[in-house]
Amino acid sequence: MNQRLNWRDVDWLLLLVVLILVAFGITMVYSATFTTEDLSDYWLRQLVFALIGLTGLVIMALFDYRHLELLAPPSFILFVMLLVAVFLFGDTQGTGSQRWLNIGGTLVQPTEAGKFLMIVFMAWYLSWFQDRMHRLPYLIGALALLLGPLALIYLQPDLGMAVTYAFIGGMLILVSGIRYWQLFMLTGSALATVPFFLGTLQGYMLERLDVFFNPEANQDAAFNINQALIAIGAGGWMGRGWAHGSQNQLHFLRVRHTDFIFSVISEELGWIGAMLALMLLFFVVWRLLRIADMARDHFGRLLAVGVAGLVFFQIVVNVGMNLSLVPVTGLTLPFISYGGSSLVSMMLAIGLAQSVAMRHRKIEFQ
Amino acid sequence: MFEQKIRDTSGISMFLFRAALFLAFLLMAGRLYQLQIVQGDSYRARADDNRFTLIEMPAPRGVIYDRSGEILTRNRPSFEIGVVPEDLPYNDPATEEDEEALEIARVLRLVGADTDEETALRIAELLFLRLGRVDYARTVGEAGVQLTYITVPGPVQLVIPEDGGPPREEAQPVLAPDISEPLPLPGLVALVQRAVAIGRQGSASQPVPILDLLDRDKAFAVAEEAYQLPSVRVEEVPVREYVTGDLMSHILGFMGPIPAAAAQDYRERGYTNPNEKVGLNGLEFTYQRELRGIPGYKNIEVDILGREMRTVGEVAEPVPGLNLILNIDRRLQQVMQDELEAMMEQQEAPWGVVVAMDPQTGAVLGMVSLPSYNNNIFAERIGEDYMELEADERRPLINYAIGGLYPPGSVFKMVPAAAALSEGVINRSTTIVDAGPIYLPNRYAPNNPELAQEFVSWNHKLGIVHGAINVVEALALSNDIFFYIIGGGYPPTQFQGLGQAKLSEWTARFGFGELTGVDLPGEVSAIVPNDQWKRQLYAESWTTGDSYNMAIGQGYVLATPLQVLVSTAAVANGGTIYRPQIVRQIVDASGGLQRDFEPIAVRDVGVDADLMELVQQGMWSAVNAPGGTAYGAKLDNVVVAGKTGTAEFCEYIPEEEDCRRDEKGFLPFHGWFVSYAPYDDPEIALAVFLYDGGEGSEVAVPVARGILEYYFSEISPR
């Protein structure tokens, strides 16, 4: 099945850009943390995470993604069970939301890895029943399988993650292809549930939304957003120079090495630097969509689209938050933000896409 | 497959995804352009606001020297610990605990407020001074901490007795919290929180001092441990040290935190640091502007915790405060205090004042008001000393030389004498016969001699009559009959006196009824009594008897010892009222003269020189002629002129509905003596006052003699 793997089929350009972004991320993490004693070795840690991620990427690429079809249903069941476990015995970590499972002293957030399980499972379901998707029960089945975990995540509560899942799931369904009448029906019923959701929004979610829509009234909570805007704005065309941003170096920016790393880039490297970073990030998404177009089967195509959607969504939400275009959520900037699980999982996702790329349609012509 | 792509969403979705990719990119690029390029300058400015902080560098306060260059105050280095309101944690109302209070408690434990009693006391004192007694008591009470209270004399009010007696001062008692007991931690936390809340309204970045007077070692120890408490600041704040202690406290005054009531005023005058200490009394208050200097400023870069990273741009160095050189001679001041203190002890007099002035210029050479207090207690531990001061019925904080109003008695007689001579009521040879007491008919029963009002002279009590005397003799003997008659006239002999209007006019000319304008705060003055004033206050018209009493410095006339001295100096110098001045020169830190003392003549009283000479002769005779009332002030090496006074006063006792009297029914009296010397070319004029001290000639004259002896042997030897 995976005979004659050709190394030329690897999307080298995608890999190169990802590695550039990761290296760039390490230098920015250095700039954001080297003046803080407790964090001063974070750039080194990020480097280690990057090496682990790269190893994972290579292994993932060599692994034939089609084997995943077998793993999809059991892993989905496991995932749902984990979510139920979180719902019943979860740890709150003092945040007021029940997201973590304490497994032998280690805290695990199932929804992080769950994003990929969701992509793989949705891709499997949609490709497996591709021919029958125009029949309503199969579509409703897909929606039910999506909404089950979604509801559990929403109840944790974790609005950001729920929206991420909804976005990826919805996008996969659309890309897989449904009839237009089905689309209109779904849109209509989704709109009908909006009032219900507004009623169940948790207090902290409303607060964040209120801070976003009404910043003057939320001085203390708006502090971070405001400082991010000041940092970005102070960057100007060329920036204040790497490791010379006052907002960053004097710690007016909070969580600067993770959620607000884009503000650090904008402050220190200016409009030019921020635009270059954005271009590279969007290039990655573009390239992932290209892989999707070239995929040999529907499953591979949906996998690549899922990865593209995930990367795209995180870029938009994270950068949008830095630019005060969307409310604050804890989503990191792919490849750049500090964080082991975030970086490694993003690189694994790229590896998965590479696996699809290396086994593209060319085989059919042989 | 292509067919399907048209019928369902799979094809268009990929297209829409790519379109969304573009749109998102364009939107972000545009937003970045808007933030960084269009609004870049304003955000750059806000980033600079974040990182730069303007720091005020206090100027070293000017020091004070006496006339001969002896240092009276200096600045001692000391350290202060404060908390910065804006660096304290935000008290999240959603949580049970008060995060701000917890942090403050941590800070207080760090400095040892829970273990060291002295520290706890000082913190409470400092906040007591800052908040005032009312706010202090309320804050501690609301924190659920039991406070003990003590009664202290409060503000003084002039009380007019209902039965028509002379007006007098009374202190209204008020309750004050006892700060000599250490407060438990919750009370201190509440106080600091209150001070922080007030501090936030001013400038939240300015530290609120909670503990001061730390030495270098302790301060550094706290600074080292405070790294995890970002709100703690340790600053060097020099402490004012008064070398002379209670000898000069009424003159020098003291410093303290800006009182809450005056905060607005100081802010408008450019005091950007609400924690600055300012002069609250004495010269420290009057010359606050000169002594303070001009604070310097520097721009520093700070991180989010307010820690100084580096200095940026130009530094405006502080301009040191100006130094004061006083007219006061410390040695003379010491002798004045010693002499007065000894006599007060002997006579058990509760209060006493001595003031010395150069009658030719108005330069104040010394000013003693007893009891005094140690002004260092305001800078240092106040605790029990302060409570004692607050509780002292004699109110030692008041400078009675300028803040006490007393009947002047016979030391006032130079005024009616000069007036009568100038107005032609008498001339140098006019004699009036003292043949014993005189009587004024009762205005409602003019024909009943039983009800007539009797006026006696002091000598009648001793069985002496002075016979026919002229003005010089009258002054020398302090004969009251003479002054009754020139003041109010005497109907049986058809003698026309000065009368109320002339008496009041001349009294005012000699500086009574107006502030002397001395460069000290807290001066008071009574008004010169007249007909209209009496009608308004007592609903009675002025009587001849009132003129009689006024002419001998009794009745409604009240004056401060300094006013009496200024009028005496006018007699000595031939008729010029000078404004008394404590400060002789103001010099800058490098010794350059900034302001030189110039005598300020307020007015000339308008007495011809030859007539004034008669008044001077009267004062000469009182000291130098045999039988003069002030013979005890006569010196061998220098000619002294003087005038004694023994002023009756009424100390109202409500239970008896009468004034305090001795067993013979006589009122108690203040002892007065005014003098100047040398007679021909006066250098020094002196006023001595002992409250309830006895006869002026017996108690005040010896004090003056000791002072003058010292002056003319040690300071201006003959």
Tab-separated table of N, CA and C in Angstrom, chain A residues 28 31-33 35-36 39 247-249 251-262 264:
chain	number	residue	atom	x	y	z
A	28	MET	N	11.349	34.984	19.373
A	28	MET	CA	10.415	35.919	20.008
A	28	MET	C	10.138	35.512	21.463
A	31	SER	N	12.913	36.867	23.400
A	31	SER	CA	12.773	38.303	23.637
A	31	SER	C	11.733	38.592	24.717
A	32	ALA	N	10.690	37.745	24.753
A	32	ALA	CA	9.603	38.014	25.697
A	32	ALA	C	9.928	37.545	27.113
A	33	THR	N	10.925	36.687	27.261
A	33	THR	CA	11.135	36.081	28.577
A	33	THR	C	12.521	36.276	29.164
A	35	THR	N	14.255	38.656	30.219
A	35	THR	CA	14.444	39.575	31.346
A	35	THR	C	13.747	39.101	32.609
A	36	THR	N	12.947	38.047	32.495
A	36	THR	CA	12.235	37.543	33.667
A	36	THR	C	12.965	36.318	34.185
A	39	LEU	N	11.480	32.835	33.909
A	39	LEU	CA	11.138	32.358	32.565
A	39	LEU	C	12.341	32.361	31.631
A	247	GLN	N	7.019	47.889	26.041
A	247	GLN	CA	5.850	47.222	26.608
A	247	GLN	C	6.180	45.776	26.981
A	248	ASN	N	6.972	45.155	26.112
A	248	ASN	CA	7.372	43.776	26.337
A	248	ASN	C	8.432	43.689	27.428
A	249	GLN	N	9.496	44.452	27.266
A	249	GLN	CA	10.638	44.298	28.174
A	249	GLN	C	10.319	44.777	29.580
A	251	HIS	N	7.416	44.549	30.878
A	251	HIS	CA	6.372	43.662	31.390
A	251	HIS	C	5.002	44.322	31.520
A	252	PHE	N	4.763	45.362	30.724
A	252	PHE	CA	3.412	45.901	30.721
A	252	PHE	C	2.476	44.925	30.023
A	253	LEU	N	3.041	44.158	29.082
A	253	LEU	CA	2.279	43.093	28.429
A	253	LEU	C	2.261	41.885	29.362
A	254	ARG	N	1.065	41.356	29.578
A	254	ARG	CA	1.003	40.136	30.373
A	254	ARG	C	0.922	38.945	29.410
A	255	VAL	N	1.137	37.752	29.928
A	255	VAL	CA	1.165	36.506	29.140
A	255	VAL	C	1.750	36.745	27.743
A	256	ARG	N	2.882	37.478	27.734
A	256	ARG	CA	3.449	37.940	26.472
A	256	ARG	C	4.103	36.817	25.677
A	257	HIS	N	4.540	35.731	26.336
A	257	HIS	CA	5.218	34.683	25.575
A	257	HIS	C	4.231	33.664	25.040
A	258	THR	N	2.971	33.739	25.483
A	258	THR	CA	1.985	32.782	24.957
A	258	THR	C	0.893	33.520	24.173
A	259	ASP	N	-0.173	33.940	24.872
A	259	ASP	CA	-1.325	34.513	24.173
A	259	ASP	C	-0.988	35.794	23.410
A	260	PHE	N	-0.056	36.594	23.949
A	260	PHE	CA	0.161	37.911	23.353
A	260	PHE	C	1.511	38.021	22.646
A	261	ILE	N	2.021	36.885	22.153
A	261	ILE	CA	3.308	36.920	21.454
A	261	ILE	C	3.208	37.755	20.171
A	262	PHE	N	2.003	37.789	19.573
A	262	PHE	CA	1.856	38.587	18.356
A	262	PHE	C	2.045	40.077	18.649
A	264	VAL	N	4.088	41.207	20.873
A	264	VAL	CA	5.541	41.374	20.990
A	264	VAL	C	6.156	41.528	19.598
